[in-house]
């Protein structure tokens, strides 16, 4: 809005310099580009991220399988949770020795992390594994993938705004430097005669 106001104010002003009008037009152009390019960039980046993430979700759901494991005994305190999306502040985690059968039919016996509050021998819980029965993280949720894609789009739009504004400021800075250089040249020409009686006569 300041750019439009600047253009209107400088239209017929006798003190208007060419650079003043150029700065106002540049600000207006930057505003239009921000209004058009930033949302378009965000939408394209978000769509690309959504496509890639949803493909990853599909791949993970094909490669990872939920199996039922049986507690053999409780082990010592659980280490840090390797899958942050599988944990929350409300879910206690216990490390147990468990048995399970992999999707390929092989039997497994190993220490794993469970969300059971107080696991006892014979308790059942679900576990994500690959097709060979090796424990893996829970696959990415489609809703979480969409959230990440939206954040990527917003980030891309903000980056576009930042780049356009940085380009505008750089151009204005160069214009100001040029203006100062012209002032210095004009002052150098007028300087030797400044204040002398009869100067210019």
JSON list of C-alpha atoms in Angstrom, two decimals:
[
{"chain": "A", "resi": 1, "resn": "UNK", "atom": "CA", "xyz": [0.00, 0.00, 0.00]},
{"chain": "A", "resi": 2, "resn": "UNK", "atom": "CA", "xyz": [2.90, 2.37, 0.69]},
{"chain": "A", "resi": 3, "resn": "UNK", "atom": "CA", "xyz": [4.16, 1.66, -2.83]},
{"chain": "A", "resi": 4, "resn": "UNK", "atom": "CA", "xyz": [0.82, 2.67, -4.37]},
{"chain": "A", "resi": 5, "resn": "UNK", "atom": "CA", "xyz": [0.67, 5.75, -2.15]},
{"chain": "A", "resi": 6, "resn": "UNK", "atom": "CA", "xyz": [4.22, 6.61, -3.14]},
{"chain": "A", "resi": 7, "resn": "UNK", "atom": "CA", "xyz": [3.43, 6.35, -6.83]},
{"chain": "A", "resi": 8, "resn": "UNK", "atom": "CA", "xyz": [0.37, 8.58, -6.47]},
{"chain": "A", "resi": 9, "resn": "UNK", "atom": "CA", "xyz": [2.21, 11.14, -4.36]},
{"chain": "A", "resi": 10, "resn": "UNK", "atom": "CA", "xyz": [5.16, 11.42, -6.76]},
{"chain": "A", "resi": 11, "resn": "UNK", "atom": "CA", "xyz": [3.16, 11.63, -10.01]},
{"chain": "A", "resi": 12, "resn": "UNK", "atom": "CA", "xyz": [3.29, 15.44, -10.47]},
{"chain": "A", "resi": 13, "resn": "UNK", "atom": "CA", "xyz": [5.59, 16.53, -7.67]},
{"chain": "A", "resi": 14, "resn": "UNK", "atom": "CA", "xyz": [8.18, 19.02, -9.00]},
{"chain": "A", "resi": 15, "resn": "UNK", "atom": "CA", "xyz": [10.75, 17.70, -6.51]},
{"chain": "A", "resi": 16, "resn": "UNK", "atom": "CA", "xyz": [10.41, 14.18, -7.83]},
{"chain": "A", "resi": 17, "resn": "UNK", "atom": "CA", "xyz": [13.62, 12.53, -8.94]},
{"chain": "A", "resi": 18, "resn": "UNK", "atom": "CA", "xyz": [13.75, 9.64, -11.35]},
{"chain": "A", "resi": 19, "resn": "UNK", "atom": "CA", "xyz": [15.01, 7.35, -8.61]},
{"chain": "A", "resi": 20, "resn": "UNK", "atom": "CA", "xyz": [12.06, 8.24, -6.37]},
{"chain": "A", "resi": 21, "resn": "UNK", "atom": "CA", "xyz": [9.62, 7.08, -9.02]},
{"chain": "A", "resi": 22, "resn": "UNK", "atom": "CA", "xyz": [11.75, 4.02, -9.74]},
{"chain": "A", "resi": 23, "resn": "UNK", "atom": "CA", "xyz": [11.75, 3.07, -6.04]},
{"chain": "A", "resi": 24, "resn": "UNK", "atom": "CA", "xyz": [7.98, 3.40, -5.87]},
{"chain": "A", "resi": 25, "resn": "UNK", "atom": "CA", "xyz": [7.51, 1.27, -9.01]},
{"chain": "A", "resi": 26, "resn": "UNK", "atom": "CA", "xyz": [9.98, -1.29, -7.64]},
{"chain": "A", "resi": 27, "resn": "UNK", "atom": "CA", "xyz": [8.05, -1.51, -4.37]},
{"chain": "A", "resi": 28, "resn": "UNK", "atom": "CA", "xyz": [4.79, -1.99, -6.27]},
{"chain": "A", "resi": 29, "resn": "UNK", "atom": "CA", "xyz": [6.35, -4.67, -8.47]},
{"chain": "A", "resi": 30, "resn": "UNK", "atom": "CA", "xyz": [7.72, -6.48, -5.41]},
{"chain": "A", "resi": 31, "resn": "UNK", "atom": "CA", "xyz": [4.28, -6.34, -3.77]},
{"chain": "A", "resi": 32, "resn": "UNK", "atom": "CA", "xyz": [2.61, -7.84, -6.84]},
{"chain": "A", "resi": 33, "resn": "UNK", "atom": "CA", "xyz": [5.26, -10.54, -7.14]},
{"chain": "A", "resi": 34, "resn": "UNK", "atom": "CA", "xyz": [4.92, -11.42, -3.46]},
{"chain": "A", "resi": 35, "resn": "UNK", "atom": "CA", "xyz": [1.13, -11.64, -3.84]},
{"chain": "A", "resi": 36, "resn": "UNK", "atom": "CA", "xyz": [1.43, -13.92, -6.89]},
{"chain": "A", "resi": 37, "resn": "UNK", "atom": "CA", "xyz": [4.74, -15.79, -6.72]},
{"chain": "A", "resi": 38, "resn": "UNK", "atom": "CA", "xyz": [4.82, -16.64, -3.00]},
{"chain": "A", "resi": 39, "resn": "UNK", "atom": "CA", "xyz": [1.44, -18.47, -2.90]},
{"chain": "A", "resi": 40, "resn": "UNK", "atom": "CA", "xyz": [2.22, -20.22, -6.20]},
{"chain": "A", "resi": 41, "resn": "UNK", "atom": "CA", "xyz": [5.63, -21.33, -4.91]},
{"chain": "A", "resi": 42, "resn": "UNK", "atom": "CA", "xyz": [4.07, -22.56, -1.66]},
{"chain": "A", "resi": 43, "resn": "UNK", "atom": "CA", "xyz": [1.35, -24.46, -3.50]},
{"chain": "A", "resi": 44, "resn": "UNK", "atom": "CA", "xyz": [3.79, -26.14, -5.89]},
{"chain": "A", "resi": 45, "resn": "UNK", "atom": "CA", "xyz": [6.26, -27.04, -3.13]},
{"chain": "A", "resi": 46, "resn": "UNK", "atom": "CA", "xyz": [3.46, -28.32, -0.90]},
{"chain": "A", "resi": 47, "resn": "UNK", "atom": "CA", "xyz": [2.01, -30.43, -3.72]},
{"chain": "A", "resi": 48, "resn": "UNK", "atom": "CA", "xyz": [5.42, -31.91, -4.55]},
{"chain": "A", "resi": 49, "resn": "UNK", "atom": "CA", "xyz": [6.08, -32.67, -0.88]},
{"chain": "A", "resi": 50, "resn": "UNK", "atom": "CA", "xyz": [2.61, -34.19, -0.49]},
{"chain": "A", "resi": 51, "resn": "UNK", "atom": "CA", "xyz": [3.15, -36.47, -3.49]},
{"chain": "A", "resi": 52, "resn": "UNK", "atom": "CA", "xyz": [6.59, -37.60, -2.25]},
{"chain": "A", "resi": 53, "resn": "UNK", "atom": "CA", "xyz": [5.45, -38.11, 1.34]},
{"chain": "A", "resi": 54, "resn": "UNK", "atom": "CA", "xyz": [2.28, -40.00, 0.42]},
{"chain": "A", "resi": 55, "resn": "UNK", "atom": "CA", "xyz": [4.38, -42.23, -1.84]},
{"chain": "A", "resi": 56, "resn": "UNK", "atom": "CA", "xyz": [6.66, -42.83, 1.13]},
{"chain": "A", "resi": 57, "resn": "UNK", "atom": "CA", "xyz": [3.61, -43.66, 3.27]},
{"chain": "A", "resi": 58, "resn": "UNK", "atom": "CA", "xyz": [2.47, -46.23, 0.70]},
{"chain": "A", "resi": 59, "resn": "UNK", "atom": "CA", "xyz": [5.96, -47.73, 0.45]},
{"chain": "A", "resi": 60, "resn": "UNK", "atom": "CA", "xyz": [6.30, -47.97, 4.22]},
{"chain": "A", "resi": 61, "resn": "UNK", "atom": "CA", "xyz": [2.88, -49.59, 4.59]},
{"chain": "A", "resi": 62, "resn": "UNK", "atom": "CA", "xyz": [3.85, -52.16, 1.96]},
{"chain": "A", "resi": 63, "resn": "UNK", "atom": "CA", "xyz": [7.24, -52.88, 3.57]},
{"chain": "A", "resi": 64, "resn": "UNK", "atom": "CA", "xyz": [6.25, -52.78, 7.25]},
{"chain": "A", "resi": 65, "resn": "UNK", "atom": "CA", "xyz": [3.88, -55.17, 8.94]},
{"chain": "A", "resi": 66, "resn": "UNK", "atom": "CA", "xyz": [2.11, -55.15, 12.29]},
{"chain": "A", "resi": 67, "resn": "UNK", "atom": "CA", "xyz": [2.52, -58.43, 14.14]},
{"chain": "A", "resi": 68, "resn": "UNK", "atom": "CA", "xyz": [1.41, -59.62, 17.56]},
{"chain": "A", "resi": 69, "resn": "UNK", "atom": "CA", "xyz": [4.25, -60.28, 19.99]},
{"chain": "A", "resi": 70, "resn": "UNK", "atom": "CA", "xyz": [4.11, -62.14, 23.31]},
{"chain": "A", "resi": 71, "resn": "UNK", "atom": "CA", "xyz": [5.98, -61.01, 26.41]},
{"chain": "A", "resi": 72, "resn": "UNK", "atom": "CA", "xyz": [8.46, -63.55, 27.78]},
{"chain": "A", "resi": 73, "resn": "UNK", "atom": "CA", "xyz": [9.80, -61.35, 30.57]},
{"chain": "A", "resi": 74, "resn": "UNK", "atom": "CA", "xyz": [10.45, -57.72, 31.41]},
{"chain": "A", "resi": 75, "resn": "UNK", "atom": "CA", "xyz": [13.97, -56.39, 30.82]},
{"chain": "A", "resi": 76, "resn": "UNK", "atom": "CA", "xyz": [15.80, -53.45, 32.38]},
{"chain": "A", "resi": 77, "resn": "UNK", "atom": "CA", "xyz": [14.73, -49.85, 31.83]},
{"chain": "A", "resi": 78, "resn": "UNK", "atom": "CA", "xyz": [13.96, -48.99, 28.18]},
{"chain": "A", "resi": 79, "resn": "UNK", "atom": "CA", "xyz": [16.50, -46.92, 26.22]},
{"chain": "A", "resi": 80, "resn": "UNK", "atom": "CA", "xyz": [15.49, -43.77, 24.39]},
{"chain": "A", "resi": 81, "resn": "UNK", "atom": "CA", "xyz": [12.57, -44.31, 22.02]},
{"chain": "A", "resi": 82, "resn": "UNK", "atom": "CA", "xyz": [13.99, -44.69, 18.46]},
{"chain": "A", "resi": 83, "resn": "UNK", "atom": "CA", "xyz": [10.69, -43.69, 16.83]},
{"chain": "A", "resi": 84, "resn": "UNK", "atom": "CA", "xyz": [9.61, -40.25, 18.13]},
{"chain": "A", "resi": 85, "resn": "UNK", "atom": "CA", "xyz": [6.25, -40.49, 16.35]},
{"chain": "A", "resi": 86, "resn": "UNK", "atom": "CA", "xyz": [5.46, -43.68, 18.24]},
{"chain": "A", "resi": 87, "resn": "UNK", "atom": "CA", "xyz": [5.97, -42.04, 21.62]},
{"chain": "A", "resi": 88, "resn": "UNK", "atom": "CA", "xyz": [4.08, -39.49, 23.61]},
{"chain": "A", "resi": 89, "resn": "UNK", "atom": "CA", "xyz": [4.35, -38.03, 27.07]},
{"chain": "A", "resi": 90, "resn": "UNK", "atom": "CA", "xyz": [1.38, -40.12, 28.23]},
{"chain": "A", "resi": 91, "resn": "UNK", "atom": "CA", "xyz": [2.66, -43.51, 26.98]},
{"chain": "A", "resi": 92, "resn": "UNK", "atom": "CA", "xyz": [5.04, -45.36, 29.30]},
{"chain": "A", "resi": 93, "resn": "UNK", "atom": "CA", "xyz": [7.58, -47.54, 27.52]},
{"chain": "A", "resi": 94, "resn": "UNK", "atom": "CA", "xyz": [8.96, -50.81, 28.81]},
{"chain": "A", "resi": 95, "resn": "UNK", "atom": "CA", "xyz": [11.66, -53.03, 27.39]},
{"chain": "A", "resi": 96, "resn": "UNK", "atom": "CA", "xyz": [10.70, -56.68, 27.25]},
{"chain": "A", "resi": 97, "resn": "UNK", "atom": "CA", "xyz": [11.96, -59.96, 25.87]},
{"chain": "A", "resi": 98, "resn": "UNK", "atom": "CA", "xyz": [9.30, -61.10, 23.41]},
{"chain": "A", "resi": 99, "resn": "UNK", "atom": "CA", "xyz": [8.47, -63.77, 20.85]},
{"chain": "A", "resi": 100, "resn": "UNK", "atom": "CA", "xyz": [6.76, -63.10, 17.52]},
{"chain": "A", "resi": 101, "resn": "UNK", "atom": "CA", "xyz": [6.30, -64.62, 14.13]},
{"chain": "A", "resi": 102, "resn": "UNK", "atom": "CA", "xyz": [7.38, -62.63, 11.08]},
{"chain": "A", "resi": 103, "resn": "UNK", "atom": "CA", "xyz": [5.20, -62.23, 7.98]},
{"chain": "A", "resi": 104, "resn": "UNK", "atom": "CA", "xyz": [7.51, -64.71, 6.19]},
{"chain": "A", "resi": 105, "resn": "UNK", "atom": "CA", "xyz": [6.76, -67.30, 8.90]},
{"chain": "A", "resi": 106, "resn": "UNK", "atom": "CA", "xyz": [10.09, -67.16, 10.74]},
{"chain": "A", "resi": 107, "resn": "UNK", "atom": "CA", "xyz": [10.06, -67.13, 14.57]},
{"chain": "A", "resi": 108, "resn": "UNK", "atom": "CA", "xyz": [11.86, -64.35, 16.47]},
{"chain": "A", "resi": 109, "resn": "UNK", "atom": "CA", "xyz": [12.94, -63.93, 20.08]},
{"chain": "A", "resi": 110, "resn": "UNK", "atom": "CA", "xyz": [14.48, -60.57, 21.07]},
{"chain": "A", "resi": 111, "resn": "UNK", "atom": "CA", "xyz": [14.30, -57.55, 23.32]},
{"chain": "A", "resi": 112, "resn": "UNK", "atom": "CA", "xyz": [11.90, -54.86, 22.09]},
{"chain": "A", "resi": 113, "resn": "UNK", "atom": "CA", "xyz": [10.12, -51.79, 23.41]},
{"chain": "A", "resi": 114, "resn": "UNK", "atom": "CA", "xyz": [6.42, -52.00, 24.27]},
{"chain": "A", "resi": 115, "resn": "UNK", "atom": "CA", "xyz": [3.86, -49.46, 25.47]},
{"chain": "A", "resi": 116, "resn": "UNK", "atom": "CA", "xyz": [2.41, -51.90, 28.02]},
{"chain": "A", "resi": 117, "resn": "UNK", "atom": "CA", "xyz": [2.22, -50.20, 31.42]},
{"chain": "A", "resi": 118, "resn": "UNK", "atom": "CA", "xyz": [3.29, -53.23, 33.44]},
{"chain": "A", "resi": 119, "resn": "UNK", "atom": "CA", "xyz": [4.14, -56.10, 31.11]},
{"chain": "A", "resi": 120, "resn": "UNK", "atom": "CA", "xyz": [3.81, -59.65, 32.44]},
{"chain": "A", "resi": 121, "resn": "UNK", "atom": "CA", "xyz": [4.70, -62.99, 30.91]},
{"chain": "A", "resi": 122, "resn": "UNK", "atom": "CA", "xyz": [2.13, -63.95, 28.28]},
{"chain": "A", "resi": 123, "resn": "UNK", "atom": "CA", "xyz": [0.86, -60.42, 27.60]},
{"chain": "A", "resi": 124, "resn": "UNK", "atom": "CA", "xyz": [0.34, -59.59, 23.93]},
{"chain": "A", "resi": 125, "resn": "UNK", "atom": "CA", "xyz": [1.17, -56.34, 22.13]},
{"chain": "A", "resi": 126, "resn": "UNK", "atom": "CA", "xyz": [1.55, -55.19, 18.56]},
{"chain": "A", "resi": 127, "resn": "UNK", "atom": "CA", "xyz": [4.95, -54.67, 16.96]},
{"chain": "A", "resi": 128, "resn": "UNK", "atom": "CA", "xyz": [5.98, -53.26, 13.58]},
{"chain": "A", "resi": 129, "resn": "UNK", "atom": "CA", "xyz": [8.47, -55.39, 11.63]},
{"chain": "A", "resi": 130, "resn": "UNK", "atom": "CA", "xyz": [9.78, -55.76, 8.12]},
{"chain": "A", "resi": 131, "resn": "UNK", "atom": "CA", "xyz": [8.79, -58.90, 6.20]},
{"chain": "A", "resi": 132, "resn": "UNK", "atom": "CA", "xyz": [11.72, -60.79, 7.73]},
{"chain": "A", "resi": 133, "resn": "UNK", "atom": "CA", "xyz": [10.58, -59.98, 11.27]},
{"chain": "A", "resi": 134, "resn": "UNK", "atom": "CA", "xyz": [13.15, -57.32, 12.17]},
{"chain": "A", "resi": 135, "resn": "UNK", "atom": "CA", "xyz": [11.59, -54.57, 14.36]},
{"chain": "A", "resi": 136, "resn": "UNK", "atom": "CA", "xyz": [11.14, -51.28, 12.54]},
{"chain": "A", "resi": 137, "resn": "UNK", "atom": "CA", "xyz": [9.48, -47.97, 13.30]},
{"chain": "A", "resi": 138, "resn": "UNK", "atom": "CA", "xyz": [5.79, -47.43, 12.78]},
{"chain": "A", "resi": 139, "resn": "UNK", "atom": "CA", "xyz": [5.03, -46.31, 9.19]},
{"chain": "A", "resi": 140, "resn": "UNK", "atom": "CA", "xyz": [4.33, -42.65, 8.59]},
{"chain": "A", "resi": 141, "resn": "UNK", "atom": "CA", "xyz": [0.68, -41.73, 9.03]},
{"chain": "A", "resi": 142, "resn": "UNK", "atom": "CA", "xyz": [-1.03, -40.14, 5.97]},
{"chain": "A", "resi": 143, "resn": "UNK", "atom": "CA", "xyz": [-2.32, -37.25, 8.09]},
{"chain": "A", "resi": 144, "resn": "UNK", "atom": "CA", "xyz": [1.18, -36.60, 9.44]},
{"chain": "A", "resi": 145, "resn": "UNK", "atom": "CA", "xyz": [2.53, -36.66, 5.87]},
{"chain": "A", "resi": 146, "resn": "UNK", "atom": "CA", "xyz": [-0.05, -34.06, 4.85]},
{"chain": "A", "resi": 147, "resn": "UNK", "atom": "CA", "xyz": [0.90, -31.88, 7.82]},
{"chain": "A", "resi": 148, "resn": "UNK", "atom": "CA", "xyz": [4.57, -32.06, 6.82]},
{"chain": "A", "resi": 149, "resn": "UNK", "atom": "CA", "xyz": [3.65, -31.17, 3.24]},
{"chain": "A", "resi": 150, "resn": "UNK", "atom": "CA", "xyz": [1.65, -28.14, 4.37]},
{"chain": "A", "resi": 151, "resn": "UNK", "atom": "CA", "xyz": [4.57, -26.97, 6.49]},
{"chain": "A", "resi": 152, "resn": "UNK", "atom": "CA", "xyz": [6.90, -27.42, 3.51]},
{"chain": "A", "resi": 153, "resn": "UNK", "atom": "CA", "xyz": [4.57, -25.31, 1.36]},
{"chain": "A", "resi": 154, "resn": "UNK", "atom": "CA", "xyz": [4.36, -22.56, 3.97]},
{"chain": "A", "resi": 155, "resn": "UNK", "atom": "CA", "xyz": [8.14, -22.60, 4.33]},
{"chain": "A", "resi": 156, "resn": "UNK", "atom": "CA", "xyz": [8.62, -22.33, 0.57]},
{"chain": "A", "resi": 157, "resn": "UNK", "atom": "CA", "xyz": [6.17, -19.41, 0.38]},
{"chain": "A", "resi": 158, "resn": "UNK", "atom": "CA", "xyz": [7.96, -17.59, 3.20]},
{"chain": "A", "resi": 159, "resn": "UNK", "atom": "CA", "xyz": [11.31, -18.23, 1.50]},
{"chain": "A", "resi": 160, "resn": "UNK", "atom": "CA", "xyz": [9.96, -16.74, -1.73]},
{"chain": "A", "resi": 161, "resn": "UNK", "atom": "CA", "xyz": [8.78, -13.64, 0.17]},
{"chain": "A", "resi": 162, "resn": "UNK", "atom": "CA", "xyz": [12.18, -13.31, 1.83]},
{"chain": "A", "resi": 163, "resn": "UNK", "atom": "CA", "xyz": [14.04, -13.63, -1.47]},
{"chain": "A", "resi": 164, "resn": "UNK", "atom": "CA", "xyz": [11.83, -11.09, -3.25]},
{"chain": "A", "resi": 165, "resn": "UNK", "atom": "CA", "xyz": [12.15, -8.59, -0.40]},
{"chain": "A", "resi": 166, "resn": "UNK", "atom": "CA", "xyz": [15.92, -9.13, -0.24]},
{"chain": "A", "resi": 167, "resn": "UNK", "atom": "CA", "xyz": [16.17, -8.51, -4.00]},
{"chain": "A", "resi": 168, "resn": "UNK", "atom": "CA", "xyz": [14.10, -5.31, -3.65]},
{"chain": "A", "resi": 169, "resn": "UNK", "atom": "CA", "xyz": [16.26, -4.04, -0.80]},
{"chain": "A", "resi": 170, "resn": "UNK", "atom": "CA", "xyz": [19.44, -4.82, -2.73]},
{"chain": "A", "resi": 171, "resn": "UNK", "atom": "CA", "xyz": [18.23, -2.90, -5.77]},
{"chain": "A", "resi": 172, "resn": "UNK", "atom": "CA", "xyz": [17.15, 0.08, -3.63]},
{"chain": "A", "resi": 173, "resn": "UNK", "atom": "CA", "xyz": [20.53, 0.02, -1.87]},
{"chain": "A", "resi": 174, "resn": "UNK", "atom": "CA", "xyz": [22.32, 0.17, -5.24]},
{"chain": "A", "resi": 175, "resn": "UNK", "atom": "CA", "xyz": [20.05, 3.02, -6.32]},
{"chain": "A", "resi": 176, "resn": "UNK", "atom": "CA", "xyz": [20.82, 4.95, -3.13]},
{"chain": "A", "resi": 177, "resn": "UNK", "atom": "CA", "xyz": [24.55, 4.44, -3.64]},
{"chain": "A", "resi": 178, "resn": "UNK", "atom": "CA", "xyz": [24.20, 5.76, -7.18]},
{"chain": "A", "resi": 179, "resn": "UNK", "atom": "CA", "xyz": [22.25, 8.77, -5.89]},
{"chain": "A", "resi": 180, "resn": "UNK", "atom": "CA", "xyz": [24.94, 9.55, -3.32]},
{"chain": "A", "resi": 181, "resn": "UNK", "atom": "CA", "xyz": [27.63, 9.27, -6.00]},
{"chain": "A", "resi": 182, "resn": "UNK", "atom": "CA", "xyz": [25.75, 11.78, -8.18]},
{"chain": "A", "resi": 183, "resn": "UNK", "atom": "CA", "xyz": [25.37, 14.13, -5.20]},
{"chain": "A", "resi": 184, "resn": "UNK", "atom": "CA", "xyz": [29.12, 13.91, -4.56]},
{"chain": "A", "resi": 185, "resn": "UNK", "atom": "CA", "xyz": [29.83, 14.75, -8.21]},
{"chain": "A", "resi": 186, "resn": "UNK", "atom": "CA", "xyz": [27.44, 17.71, -8.13]},
{"chain": "A", "resi": 187, "resn": "UNK", "atom": "CA", "xyz": [28.96, 18.95, -4.87]},
{"chain": "A", "resi": 188, "resn": "UNK", "atom": "CA", "xyz": [32.48, 18.66, -6.33]},
{"chain": "A", "resi": 189, "resn": "UNK", "atom": "CA", "xyz": [31.41, 20.78, -9.30]},
{"chain": "A", "resi": 190, "resn": "UNK", "atom": "CA", "xyz": [29.75, 23.42, -7.10]},
{"chain": "A", "resi": 191, "resn": "UNK", "atom": "CA", "xyz": [32.23, 23.29, -4.22]},
{"chain": "A", "resi": 192, "resn": "UNK", "atom": "CA", "xyz": [35.03, 25.56, -5.46]},
{"chain": "A", "resi": 193, "resn": "UNK", "atom": "CA", "xyz": [32.62, 28.47, -6.08]},
{"chain": "A", "resi": 194, "resn": "UNK", "atom": "CA", "xyz": [30.40, 27.90, -3.03]},
{"chain": "A", "resi": 195, "resn": "UNK", "atom": "CA", "xyz": [29.78, 31.15, -1.10]},
{"chain": "A", "resi": 196, "resn": "UNK", "atom": "CA", "xyz": [31.81, 33.43, -3.37]},
{"chain": "A", "resi": 197, "resn": "UNK", "atom": "CA", "xyz": [30.40, 36.82, -4.25]},
{"chain": "A", "resi": 198, "resn": "UNK", "atom": "CA", "xyz": [29.26, 37.00, -7.82]},
{"chain": "A", "resi": 199, "resn": "UNK", "atom": "CA", "xyz": [29.37, 33.25, -8.36]},
{"chain": "A", "resi": 200, "resn": "UNK", "atom": "CA", "xyz": [27.61, 32.33, -11.56]},
{"chain": "A", "resi": 201, "resn": "UNK", "atom": "CA", "xyz": [27.57, 35.88, -12.91]}
]
